[in-house]
Short mmCIF file of C-alpha atoms and ligand atoms in Angstrom, two decimals:
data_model
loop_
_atom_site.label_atom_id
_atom_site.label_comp_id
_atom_site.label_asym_id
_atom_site.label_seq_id
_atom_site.Cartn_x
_atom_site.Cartn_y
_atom_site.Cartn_z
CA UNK A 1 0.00 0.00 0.00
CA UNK A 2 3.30 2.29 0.54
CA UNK A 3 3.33 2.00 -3.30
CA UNK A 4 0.17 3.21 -3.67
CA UNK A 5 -0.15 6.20 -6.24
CA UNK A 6 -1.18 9.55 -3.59
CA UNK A 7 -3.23 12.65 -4.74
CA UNK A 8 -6.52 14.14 -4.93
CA UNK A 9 -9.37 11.37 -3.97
CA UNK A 10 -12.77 12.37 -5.77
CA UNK A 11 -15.22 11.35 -7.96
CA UNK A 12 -16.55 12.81 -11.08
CA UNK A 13 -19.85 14.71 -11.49
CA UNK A 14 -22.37 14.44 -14.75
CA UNK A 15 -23.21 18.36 -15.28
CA UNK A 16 -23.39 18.33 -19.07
CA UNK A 17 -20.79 18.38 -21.78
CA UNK A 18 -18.38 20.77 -21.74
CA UNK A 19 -18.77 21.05 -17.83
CA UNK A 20 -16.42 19.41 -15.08
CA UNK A 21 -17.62 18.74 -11.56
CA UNK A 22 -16.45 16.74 -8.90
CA UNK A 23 -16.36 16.08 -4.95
CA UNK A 24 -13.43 15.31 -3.16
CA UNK A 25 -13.03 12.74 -0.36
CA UNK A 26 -10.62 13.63 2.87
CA UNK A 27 -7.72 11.73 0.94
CA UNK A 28 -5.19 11.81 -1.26
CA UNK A 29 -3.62 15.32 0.55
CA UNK A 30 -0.91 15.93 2.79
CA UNK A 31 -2.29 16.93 6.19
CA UNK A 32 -2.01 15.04 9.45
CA UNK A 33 -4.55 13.75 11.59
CA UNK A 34 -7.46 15.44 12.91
CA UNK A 35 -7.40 16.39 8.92
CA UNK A 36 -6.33 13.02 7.42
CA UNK A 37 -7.99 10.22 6.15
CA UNK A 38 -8.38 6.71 8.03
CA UNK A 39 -5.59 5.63 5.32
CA UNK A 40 -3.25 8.61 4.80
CA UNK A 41 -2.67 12.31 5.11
CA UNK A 42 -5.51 14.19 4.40
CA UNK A 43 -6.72 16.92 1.79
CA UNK A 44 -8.04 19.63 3.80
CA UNK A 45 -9.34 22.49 1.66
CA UNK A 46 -10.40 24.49 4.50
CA UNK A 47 -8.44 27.56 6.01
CA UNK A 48 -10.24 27.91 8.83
CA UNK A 49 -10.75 24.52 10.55
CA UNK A 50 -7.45 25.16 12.43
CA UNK A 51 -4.88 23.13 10.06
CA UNK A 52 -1.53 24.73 8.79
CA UNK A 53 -2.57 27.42 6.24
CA UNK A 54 0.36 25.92 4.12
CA UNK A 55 -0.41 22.78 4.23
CA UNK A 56 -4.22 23.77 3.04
CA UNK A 57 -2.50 25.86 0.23
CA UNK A 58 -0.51 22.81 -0.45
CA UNK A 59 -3.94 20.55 -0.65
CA UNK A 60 -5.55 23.45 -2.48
CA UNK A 61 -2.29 23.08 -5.05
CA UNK A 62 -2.71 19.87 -5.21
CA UNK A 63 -6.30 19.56 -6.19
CA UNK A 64 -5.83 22.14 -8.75
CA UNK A 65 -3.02 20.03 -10.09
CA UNK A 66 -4.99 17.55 -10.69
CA UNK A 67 -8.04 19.61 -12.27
CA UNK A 68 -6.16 21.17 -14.41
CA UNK A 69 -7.94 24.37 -13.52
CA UNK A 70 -6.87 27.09 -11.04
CA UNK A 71 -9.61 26.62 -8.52
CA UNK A 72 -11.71 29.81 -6.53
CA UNK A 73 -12.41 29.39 -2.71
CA UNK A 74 -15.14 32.39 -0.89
CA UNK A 75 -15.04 32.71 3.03
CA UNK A 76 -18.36 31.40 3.88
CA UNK A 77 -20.22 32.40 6.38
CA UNK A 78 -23.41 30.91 6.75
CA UNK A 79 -24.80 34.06 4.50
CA UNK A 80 -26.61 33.95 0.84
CA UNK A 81 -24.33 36.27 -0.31
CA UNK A 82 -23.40 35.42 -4.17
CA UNK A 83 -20.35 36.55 -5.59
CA UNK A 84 -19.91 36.55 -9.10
CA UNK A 85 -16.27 35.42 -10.54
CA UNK A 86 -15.04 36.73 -13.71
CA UNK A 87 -11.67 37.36 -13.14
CA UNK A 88 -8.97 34.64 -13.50
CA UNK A 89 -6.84 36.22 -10.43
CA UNK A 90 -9.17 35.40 -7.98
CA UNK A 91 -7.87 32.23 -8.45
CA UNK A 92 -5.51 32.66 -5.56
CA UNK A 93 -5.22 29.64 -2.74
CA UNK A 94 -6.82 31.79 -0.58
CA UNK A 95 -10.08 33.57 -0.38
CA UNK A 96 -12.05 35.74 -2.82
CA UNK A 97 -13.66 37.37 0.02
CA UNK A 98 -16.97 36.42 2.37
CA UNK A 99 -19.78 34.22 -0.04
CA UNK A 100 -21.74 31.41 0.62
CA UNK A 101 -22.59 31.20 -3.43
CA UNK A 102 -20.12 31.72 -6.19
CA UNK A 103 -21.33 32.00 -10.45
CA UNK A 104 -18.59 32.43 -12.96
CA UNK A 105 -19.05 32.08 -17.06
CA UNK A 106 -15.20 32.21 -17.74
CA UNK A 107 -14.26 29.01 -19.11
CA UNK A 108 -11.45 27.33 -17.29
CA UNK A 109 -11.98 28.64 -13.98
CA UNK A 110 -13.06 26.37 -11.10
CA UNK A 111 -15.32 27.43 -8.11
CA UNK A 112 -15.36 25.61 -4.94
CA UNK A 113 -17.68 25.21 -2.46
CA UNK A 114 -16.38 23.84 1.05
CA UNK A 115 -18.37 21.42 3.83
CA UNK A 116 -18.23 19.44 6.55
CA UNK A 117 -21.22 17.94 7.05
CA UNK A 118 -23.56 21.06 5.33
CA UNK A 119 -24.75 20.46 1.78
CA UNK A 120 -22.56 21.26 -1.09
CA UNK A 121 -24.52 21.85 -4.29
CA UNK A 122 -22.92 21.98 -7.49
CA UNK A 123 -24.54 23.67 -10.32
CA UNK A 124 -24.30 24.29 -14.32
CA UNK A 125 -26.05 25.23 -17.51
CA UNK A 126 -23.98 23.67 -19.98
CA UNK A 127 -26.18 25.01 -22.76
CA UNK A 128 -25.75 28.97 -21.35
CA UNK A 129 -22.30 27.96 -20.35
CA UNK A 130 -22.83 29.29 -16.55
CA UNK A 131 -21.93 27.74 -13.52
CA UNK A 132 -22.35 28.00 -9.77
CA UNK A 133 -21.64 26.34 -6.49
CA UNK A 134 -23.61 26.77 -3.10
CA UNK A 135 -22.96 26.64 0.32
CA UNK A 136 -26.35 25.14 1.74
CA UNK A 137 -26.02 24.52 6.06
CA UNK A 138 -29.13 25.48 7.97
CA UNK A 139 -28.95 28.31 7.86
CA UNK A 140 -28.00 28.66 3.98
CA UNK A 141 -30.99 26.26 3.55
CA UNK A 142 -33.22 29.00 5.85
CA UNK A 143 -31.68 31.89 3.70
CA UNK A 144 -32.45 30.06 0.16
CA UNK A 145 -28.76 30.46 -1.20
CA UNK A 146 -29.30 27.94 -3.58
CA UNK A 147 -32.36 30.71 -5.12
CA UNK A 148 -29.58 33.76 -4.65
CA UNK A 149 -27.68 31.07 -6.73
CA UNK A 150 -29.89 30.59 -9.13
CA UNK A 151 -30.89 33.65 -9.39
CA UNK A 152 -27.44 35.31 -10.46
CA UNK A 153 -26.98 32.33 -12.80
CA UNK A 154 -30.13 33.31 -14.70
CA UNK A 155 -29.07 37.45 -14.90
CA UNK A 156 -26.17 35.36 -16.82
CA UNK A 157 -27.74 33.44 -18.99
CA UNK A 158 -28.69 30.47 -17.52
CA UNK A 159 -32.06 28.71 -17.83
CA UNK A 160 -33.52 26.41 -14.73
CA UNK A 161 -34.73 23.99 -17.10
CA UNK A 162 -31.70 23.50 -18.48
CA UNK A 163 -29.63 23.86 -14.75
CA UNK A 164 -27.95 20.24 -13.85
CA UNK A 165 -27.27 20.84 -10.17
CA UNK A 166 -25.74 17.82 -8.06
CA UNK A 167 -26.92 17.73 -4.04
CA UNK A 168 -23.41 16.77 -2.73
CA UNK A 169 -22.12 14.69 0.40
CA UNK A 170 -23.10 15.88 4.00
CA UNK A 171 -25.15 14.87 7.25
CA UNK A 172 -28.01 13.00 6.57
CA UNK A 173 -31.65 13.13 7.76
CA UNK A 174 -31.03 10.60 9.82
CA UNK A 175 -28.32 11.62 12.14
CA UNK A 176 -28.58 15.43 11.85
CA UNK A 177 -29.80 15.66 14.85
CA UNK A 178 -31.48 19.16 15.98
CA UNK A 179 -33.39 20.55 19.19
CA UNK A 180 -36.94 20.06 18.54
CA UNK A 181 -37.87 23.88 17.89
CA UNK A 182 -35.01 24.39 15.59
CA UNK A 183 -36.36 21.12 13.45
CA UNK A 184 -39.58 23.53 13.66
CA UNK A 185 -38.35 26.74 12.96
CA UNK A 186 -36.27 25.45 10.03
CA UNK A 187 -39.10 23.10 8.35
CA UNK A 188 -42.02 26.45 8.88
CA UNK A 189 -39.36 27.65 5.61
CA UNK A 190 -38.57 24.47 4.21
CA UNK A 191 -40.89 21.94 5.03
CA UNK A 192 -38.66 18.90 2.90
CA UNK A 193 -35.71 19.77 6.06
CA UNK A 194 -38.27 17.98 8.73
CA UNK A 195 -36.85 14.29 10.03
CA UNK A 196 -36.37 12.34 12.33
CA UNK A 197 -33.27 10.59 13.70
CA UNK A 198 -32.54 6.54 13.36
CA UNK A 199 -32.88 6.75 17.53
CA UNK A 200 -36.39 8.56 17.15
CA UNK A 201 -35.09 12.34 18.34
CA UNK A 202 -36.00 15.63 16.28
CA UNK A 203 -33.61 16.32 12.96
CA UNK A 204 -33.21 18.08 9.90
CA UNK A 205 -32.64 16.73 6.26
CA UNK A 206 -30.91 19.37 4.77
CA UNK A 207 -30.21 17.59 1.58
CA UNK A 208 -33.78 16.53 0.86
CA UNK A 209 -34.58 20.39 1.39
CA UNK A 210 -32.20 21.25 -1.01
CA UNK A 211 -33.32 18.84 -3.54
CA UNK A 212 -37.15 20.27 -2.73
CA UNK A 213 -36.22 23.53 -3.49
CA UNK A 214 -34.24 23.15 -6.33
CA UNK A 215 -37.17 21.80 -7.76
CA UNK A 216 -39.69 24.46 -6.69
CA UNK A 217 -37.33 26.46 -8.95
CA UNK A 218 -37.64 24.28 -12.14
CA UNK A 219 -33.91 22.83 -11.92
CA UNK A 220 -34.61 20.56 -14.59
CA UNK A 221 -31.73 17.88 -13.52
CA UNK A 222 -31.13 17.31 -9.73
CA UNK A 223 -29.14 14.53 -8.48
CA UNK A 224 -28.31 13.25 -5.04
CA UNK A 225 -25.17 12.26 -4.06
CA UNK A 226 -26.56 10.13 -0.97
CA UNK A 227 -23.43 9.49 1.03
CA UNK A 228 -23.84 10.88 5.08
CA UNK A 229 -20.54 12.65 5.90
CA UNK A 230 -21.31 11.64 9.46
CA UNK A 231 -21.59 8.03 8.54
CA UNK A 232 -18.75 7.41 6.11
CA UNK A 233 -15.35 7.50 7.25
CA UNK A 234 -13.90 8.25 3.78
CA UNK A 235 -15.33 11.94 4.19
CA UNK A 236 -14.96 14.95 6.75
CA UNK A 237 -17.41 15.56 9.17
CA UNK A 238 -17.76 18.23 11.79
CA UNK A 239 -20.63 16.50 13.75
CA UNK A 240 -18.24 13.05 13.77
CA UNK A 241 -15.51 15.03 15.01
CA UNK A 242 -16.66 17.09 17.85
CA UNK A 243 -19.00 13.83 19.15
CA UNK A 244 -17.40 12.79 22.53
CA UNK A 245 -14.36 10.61 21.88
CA UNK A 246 -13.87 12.43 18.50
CA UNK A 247 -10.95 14.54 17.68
CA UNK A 248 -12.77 18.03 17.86
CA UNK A 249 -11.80 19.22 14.70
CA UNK A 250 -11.34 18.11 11.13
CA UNK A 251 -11.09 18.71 7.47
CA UNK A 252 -12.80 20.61 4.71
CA UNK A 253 -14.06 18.63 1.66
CA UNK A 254 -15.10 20.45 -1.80
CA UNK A 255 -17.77 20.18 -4.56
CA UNK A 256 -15.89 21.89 -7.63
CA UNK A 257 -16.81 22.80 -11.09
CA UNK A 258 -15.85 24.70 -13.94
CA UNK A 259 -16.23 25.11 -17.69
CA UNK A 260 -13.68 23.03 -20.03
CA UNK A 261 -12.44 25.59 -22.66
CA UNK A 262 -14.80 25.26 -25.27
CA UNK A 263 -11.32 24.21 -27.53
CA UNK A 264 -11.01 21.08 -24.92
ZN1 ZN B 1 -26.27 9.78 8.28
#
């Protein structure tokens, strides 16, 4: 296994041709544990989940690398603030600035979204040639980014019914597990969030409330990703890591996508 060949882990997205998305997994990087993978050092995208800022630039290299695109990261906070991207030096490994939503048209320039257990949702219009990534937590989900989203993508061009958007990994509606009048306050806005734990306590579904609203706004191709950061080892998850007995922090995974040069 020494032997075995080490970079970016993550798996390729269907958003059209001429359109490249993917999500990584927490391997294939080169950050120690609390930000590693069960089998190796870890690619941690995130700057501000208390790894080495290097080493995160280093991952960040890395996974552009391997892209072949120079990749865009926002600061999110928990906002629906939607920043549009159409110049190739915001490409830096750091941040662009504070958005939970980013929308670029220039071909060859990647946007990423970064989670831990909230919903990353990957969108494009490969017929408009737009594309857009969202940041969608609870409170994202509460503040409709993935409608800001949309919303810029369509003063660019795009069409919903045309819009492929991928619902990417994060905490499912069975272990999200909420107070009972947050599962209340969050469902009165998006009634598809309301669950219920495997042990029977209150809990949101954040990616089946994505997936509901991105078909109230007439996203005509949604797919769901299905895998529960929480639940699968090969991924980063907050809620894992600050359970008791966890190790209180951990990594940042991305959903990424960008337009292949329309020569490529
Ligand atoms: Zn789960």
């Amino acid at each position: 296994m020494s032997d075995a060949p080490r970079g970016p882990r993550f798996t390729e997205l269907a958003l059209g041709a001429g359109v490249r998305g993917v999500l990584t997994e927490a391997a294939g990087g080169v950050s120690p544990a609390p930000w590693a993978a069960p089998d190796g050092p870890g690619l941690d995208l995130g700057l501000n989940a208390g790894d080495d800022a290097d080493r995160v630039r280093a991952n960040r290299a890395l996974l552009a690398g391997a892209l072949g695109a120079p990749v865009v990261y926002a600061t999110q906070v928990h906002g629906a603030h939607v920043r549009e991207v159409d110049d190739p030096a915001a490409a830096t490994l750091d941040s662009v600035g504070e958005a939970d939503g980013l929308v670029t048209t220039v071909p060859g320039l990647a946007l990423a979204v970064l989670v831990a257990d909230c919903v990353p949702v990957v969108l494009a219009d490969p017929r408009a040639r737009v594309v857009g990534v969202a940041h969608a937590g609870r409170r994202g989900v509460e503040l409709d980014v993935v409608g800001a989203v949309l919303d810029v993508m369509r003063s660019r061009g795009a069409s919903p019914a045309d819009v492929r958007a991928v619902v990417g990994p994060s905490a499912c509606g069975r272990c999200y597990e909420v107070p009972d009048a947050m599962r209340d306050a969050v469902a009165s806005l998006a009634p598809g969030a309301w669950s219920t734990t495997s042990w029977g306590t209150p809990a949101l579904d954040l990616p089946a409330a994505v997936d509901a609203r991105l078909r109230d706004l007439g996203v005509g191709h949604v797919v769901r990703d299905g895998r529960c950061t929480i639940e699968d080892a090969s991924l980063f998850s907050h809620r894992r890591a600050t359970a008791p007995g966890g190790a209180g922090t951990t990594g940042r995974l991305a959903g990424v996508v960008h337009l292949l040069d329309a020569r490529g």
